Amino acid sequence: MMDNILHIVPYTAQHGQFILSQQMNHKVLEADRHYINVDGDARNLEQDHLAFTGIVNHEPIFAAGMKMIWGQVAEGWVIATSEMWKHPLSVAKAIKKDFARVAKENNITRVQSAIRKDFKEGLRFAEWLGLEKEGLMRKWGFDGSDQYMYARLF
């Protein structure tokens, strides 16, 4: 029997590989999925206590976390399948809650994330998480897309 309840668990590379093998949560991100699958690796997102996965009915529907860049600076990331749209409020609240927790527990002073200029939902979500727009990075994306750098200081 399926319970349709969102469960938060520590992120594993297998979660990321499953999510990346599915349809992404927005058509704008489909181009990025190809580059993530080819050039990236879901294993490189796995760092102790810095990432988590949302699972519904035994399937990962999103994963989010941070990857340390240097010092106490981290890159924030989120990957999600189209299934996350069946639980948008639960997913958003889980990411917001654990985003701040992960930063504080790991003494992270800055979290930054690049977001495609044409991904309006992603831009709004970053601002809802408390990130501020710092500037436009031209031709920065995998596919040459323009992206905004967002950051939050703790």
mmCIF file of C-alpha atoms in Angstrom:
data_model
loop_
_atom_site.group_PDB
_atom_site.id
_atom_site.type_symbol
_atom_site.label_atom_id
_atom_site.label_comp_id
_atom_site.label_asym_id
_atom_site.label_seq_id
_atom_site.Cartn_x
_atom_site.Cartn_y
_atom_site.Cartn_z
ATOM 1 C CA MET A 1 0.000 0.000 0.000
ATOM 2 C CA MET A 2 1.257 3.467 -0.840
ATOM 3 C CA ASP A 3 1.190 6.092 1.887
ATOM 4 C CA ASN A 4 1.917 9.243 -0.196
ATOM 5 C CA ILE A 5 3.826 10.666 2.791
ATOM 6 C CA LEU A 6 7.041 12.577 2.244
ATOM 7 C CA HIS A 7 9.930 11.009 4.165
ATOM 8 C CA ILE A 8 13.255 12.858 4.523
ATOM 9 C CA VAL A 9 16.359 10.659 4.572
ATOM 10 C CA PRO A 10 20.098 11.235 4.084
ATOM 11 C CA TYR A 11 21.052 11.632 0.424
ATOM 12 C CA THR A 12 22.807 8.814 -1.406
ATOM 13 C CA ALA A 13 24.258 8.686 -4.899
ATOM 14 C CA GLN A 14 21.598 6.106 -5.816
ATOM 15 C CA HIS A 15 18.889 8.661 -5.011
ATOM 16 C CA GLY A 16 20.545 11.192 -7.288
ATOM 17 C CA GLN A 17 21.011 8.699 -10.097
ATOM 18 C CA PHE A 18 17.327 7.748 -9.915
ATOM 19 C CA ILE A 19 16.188 11.395 -9.915
ATOM 20 C CA LEU A 20 18.428 12.265 -12.859
ATOM 21 C CA SER A 21 17.100 9.270 -14.805
ATOM 22 C CA GLN A 22 13.531 10.642 -14.563
ATOM 23 C CA GLN A 23 11.885 13.601 -16.227
ATOM 24 C CA MET A 24 13.101 16.743 -14.467
ATOM 25 C CA ASN A 25 10.611 18.926 -12.605
ATOM 26 C CA HIS A 26 10.549 21.703 -15.222
ATOM 27 C CA LYS A 27 10.955 21.734 -19.004
ATOM 28 C CA VAL A 28 13.624 24.448 -18.760
ATOM 29 C CA LEU A 29 15.821 22.026 -16.802
ATOM 30 C CA GLU A 30 15.685 19.203 -19.340
ATOM 31 C CA ALA A 31 18.714 20.637 -21.169
ATOM 32 C CA ASP A 32 20.674 20.680 -17.902
ATOM 33 C CA ARG A 33 19.741 17.067 -17.164
ATOM 34 C CA HIS A 34 21.713 15.898 -20.184
ATOM 35 C CA TYR A 35 24.827 17.745 -19.025
ATOM 36 C CA ILE A 36 24.456 16.571 -15.431
ATOM 37 C CA ASN A 37 24.106 12.955 -16.556
ATOM 38 C CA VAL A 38 27.028 13.174 -18.990
ATOM 39 C CA ASP A 39 29.470 15.568 -17.330
ATOM 40 C CA GLY A 40 28.282 15.387 -13.745
ATOM 41 C CA ASP A 41 27.856 12.545 -11.371
ATOM 42 C CA ALA A 42 25.286 12.097 -8.636
ATOM 43 C CA ARG A 43 28.079 10.687 -6.441
ATOM 44 C CA ASN A 44 29.854 14.037 -6.308
ATOM 45 C CA LEU A 45 26.853 15.515 -4.470
ATOM 46 C CA GLU A 46 27.184 13.034 -1.618
ATOM 47 C CA GLN A 47 28.916 14.660 1.348
ATOM 48 C CA ASP A 48 28.338 13.663 4.957
ATOM 49 C CA HIS A 49 25.421 15.486 6.573
ATOM 50 C CA LEU A 50 25.135 18.071 3.779
ATOM 51 C CA ALA A 51 22.338 16.599 1.657
ATOM 52 C CA PHE A 52 18.958 14.944 2.046
ATOM 53 C CA THR A 53 16.371 13.218 -0.119
ATOM 54 C CA GLY A 54 12.595 13.382 -0.126
ATOM 55 C CA ILE A 55 11.018 9.990 -0.736
ATOM 56 C CA VAL A 56 7.358 9.237 -1.421
ATOM 57 C CA ASN A 57 6.112 5.672 -1.865
ATOM 58 C CA HIS A 58 9.687 4.335 -1.782
ATOM 59 C CA GLU A 59 10.850 6.568 -4.669
ATOM 60 C CA PRO A 60 13.057 9.652 -4.427
ATOM 61 C CA ILE A 61 11.208 12.696 -5.782
ATOM 62 C CA PHE A 62 13.796 15.345 -4.867
ATOM 63 C CA ALA A 63 17.178 15.768 -3.288
ATOM 64 C CA ALA A 64 18.784 18.938 -1.995
ATOM 65 C CA GLY A 65 21.882 19.938 -0.191
ATOM 66 C CA MET A 66 25.150 21.760 -0.219
ATOM 67 C CA LYS A 67 28.572 20.980 -1.568
ATOM 68 C CA MET A 68 31.540 22.628 0.127
ATOM 69 C CA ILE A 69 33.579 24.814 -2.210
ATOM 70 C CA TRP A 70 36.217 26.237 0.136
ATOM 71 C CA GLY A 71 36.386 27.333 3.757
ATOM 72 C CA GLN A 72 32.850 27.796 5.001
ATOM 73 C CA VAL A 73 31.382 28.514 1.536
ATOM 74 C CA ALA A 74 29.012 26.004 -0.040
ATOM 75 C CA GLU A 75 27.133 25.614 -3.298
ATOM 76 C CA GLY A 76 23.420 24.898 -2.794
ATOM 77 C CA TRP A 77 21.684 22.481 -5.136
ATOM 78 C CA VAL A 78 18.297 20.878 -5.735
ATOM 79 C CA ILE A 79 17.345 18.143 -8.184
ATOM 80 C CA ALA A 80 13.796 16.881 -8.520
ATOM 81 C CA THR A 81 11.545 14.770 -10.654
ATOM 82 C CA SER A 82 8.199 15.916 -12.022
ATOM 83 C CA GLU A 83 6.603 13.877 -9.202
ATOM 84 C CA MET A 84 7.538 16.641 -6.755
ATOM 85 C CA TRP A 85 4.675 18.709 -8.191
ATOM 86 C CA LYS A 86 2.236 16.289 -6.518
ATOM 87 C CA HIS A 87 3.644 17.467 -3.142
ATOM 88 C CA PRO A 88 4.821 21.050 -3.766
ATOM 89 C CA LEU A 89 4.183 22.479 -0.295
ATOM 90 C CA SER A 90 5.672 19.520 1.563
ATOM 91 C CA VAL A 91 8.763 19.578 -0.656
ATOM 92 C CA ALA A 92 9.232 23.350 -0.362
ATOM 93 C CA LYS A 93 8.830 23.301 3.428
ATOM 94 C CA ALA A 94 11.229 20.365 3.816
ATOM 95 C CA ILE A 95 13.903 22.082 1.723
ATOM 96 C CA LYS A 96 13.496 25.387 3.554
ATOM 97 C CA LYS A 97 13.683 23.729 6.971
ATOM 98 C CA ASP A 98 16.680 21.528 6.229
ATOM 99 C CA PHE A 99 18.504 24.194 4.185
ATOM 100 C CA ALA A 100 19.004 26.410 7.234
ATOM 101 C CA ARG A 101 19.641 23.435 9.532
ATOM 102 C CA VAL A 102 22.415 22.038 7.328
ATOM 103 C CA ALA A 103 24.090 25.451 7.077
ATOM 104 C CA LYS A 104 23.987 26.064 10.827
ATOM 105 C CA GLU A 105 25.058 22.555 11.860
ATOM 106 C CA ASN A 106 28.079 22.752 9.550
ATOM 107 C CA ASN A 107 29.083 26.352 10.359
ATOM 108 C CA ILE A 108 28.554 27.393 6.747
ATOM 109 C CA THR A 109 28.702 31.175 6.387
ATOM 110 C CA ARG A 110 27.708 31.477 2.720
ATOM 111 C CA VAL A 111 25.523 29.337 0.479
ATOM 112 C CA GLN A 112 25.414 30.265 -3.187
ATOM 113 C CA SER A 113 23.604 28.870 -6.173
ATOM 114 C CA ALA A 114 23.436 29.663 -9.873
ATOM 115 C CA ILE A 115 19.918 29.658 -11.321
ATOM 116 C CA ARG A 116 18.993 29.847 -14.989
ATOM 117 C CA LYS A 117 17.744 33.296 -15.950
ATOM 118 C CA ASP A 118 14.726 31.727 -17.681
ATOM 119 C CA PHE A 119 13.754 29.463 -14.756
ATOM 120 C CA LYS A 120 11.258 31.808 -13.096
ATOM 121 C CA GLU A 121 10.036 29.244 -10.538
ATOM 122 C CA GLY A 122 13.622 28.547 -9.471
ATOM 123 C CA LEU A 123 14.361 32.250 -9.065
ATOM 124 C CA ARG A 124 11.261 32.729 -6.888
ATOM 125 C CA PHE A 125 12.119 29.631 -4.861
ATOM 126 C CA ALA A 126 15.664 30.881 -4.184
ATOM 127 C CA GLU A 127 14.283 34.176 -2.927
ATOM 128 C CA TRP A 128 11.741 32.336 -0.747
ATOM 129 C CA LEU A 129 14.674 30.422 0.782
ATOM 130 C CA GLY A 130 16.246 33.751 1.707
ATOM 131 C CA LEU A 131 18.879 33.938 -1.022
ATOM 132 C CA GLU A 132 19.597 37.312 -2.603
ATOM 133 C CA LYS A 133 20.365 37.977 -6.261
ATOM 134 C CA GLU A 134 23.981 39.078 -6.649
ATOM 135 C CA GLY A 135 24.343 39.379 -10.397
ATOM 136 C CA LEU A 136 23.958 37.929 -13.864
ATOM 137 C CA MET A 137 26.592 35.506 -15.143
ATOM 138 C CA ARG A 138 26.436 35.502 -18.932
ATOM 139 C CA LYS A 139 26.887 32.186 -20.772
ATOM 140 C CA TRP A 140 27.618 30.444 -17.453
ATOM 141 C CA GLY A 141 25.271 27.451 -17.757
ATOM 142 C CA PHE A 142 26.106 24.006 -19.122
ATOM 143 C CA ASP A 143 24.415 24.967 -22.380
ATOM 144 C CA GLY A 144 25.668 28.555 -22.506
ATOM 145 C CA SER A 145 22.592 29.936 -20.774
ATOM 146 C CA ASP A 146 22.707 33.095 -18.668
ATOM 147 C CA GLN A 147 22.350 32.431 -14.945
ATOM 148 C CA TYR A 148 21.914 34.546 -11.857
ATOM 149 C CA MET A 149 24.119 34.017 -8.831
ATOM 150 C CA TYR A 150 22.099 33.937 -5.638
ATOM 151 C CA ALA A 151 23.553 33.741 -2.126
ATOM 152 C CA ARG A 152 22.546 33.666 1.505
ATOM 153 C CA LEU A 153 24.842 34.579 4.362
ATOM 154 C CA PHE A 154 24.541 32.926 7.763
#
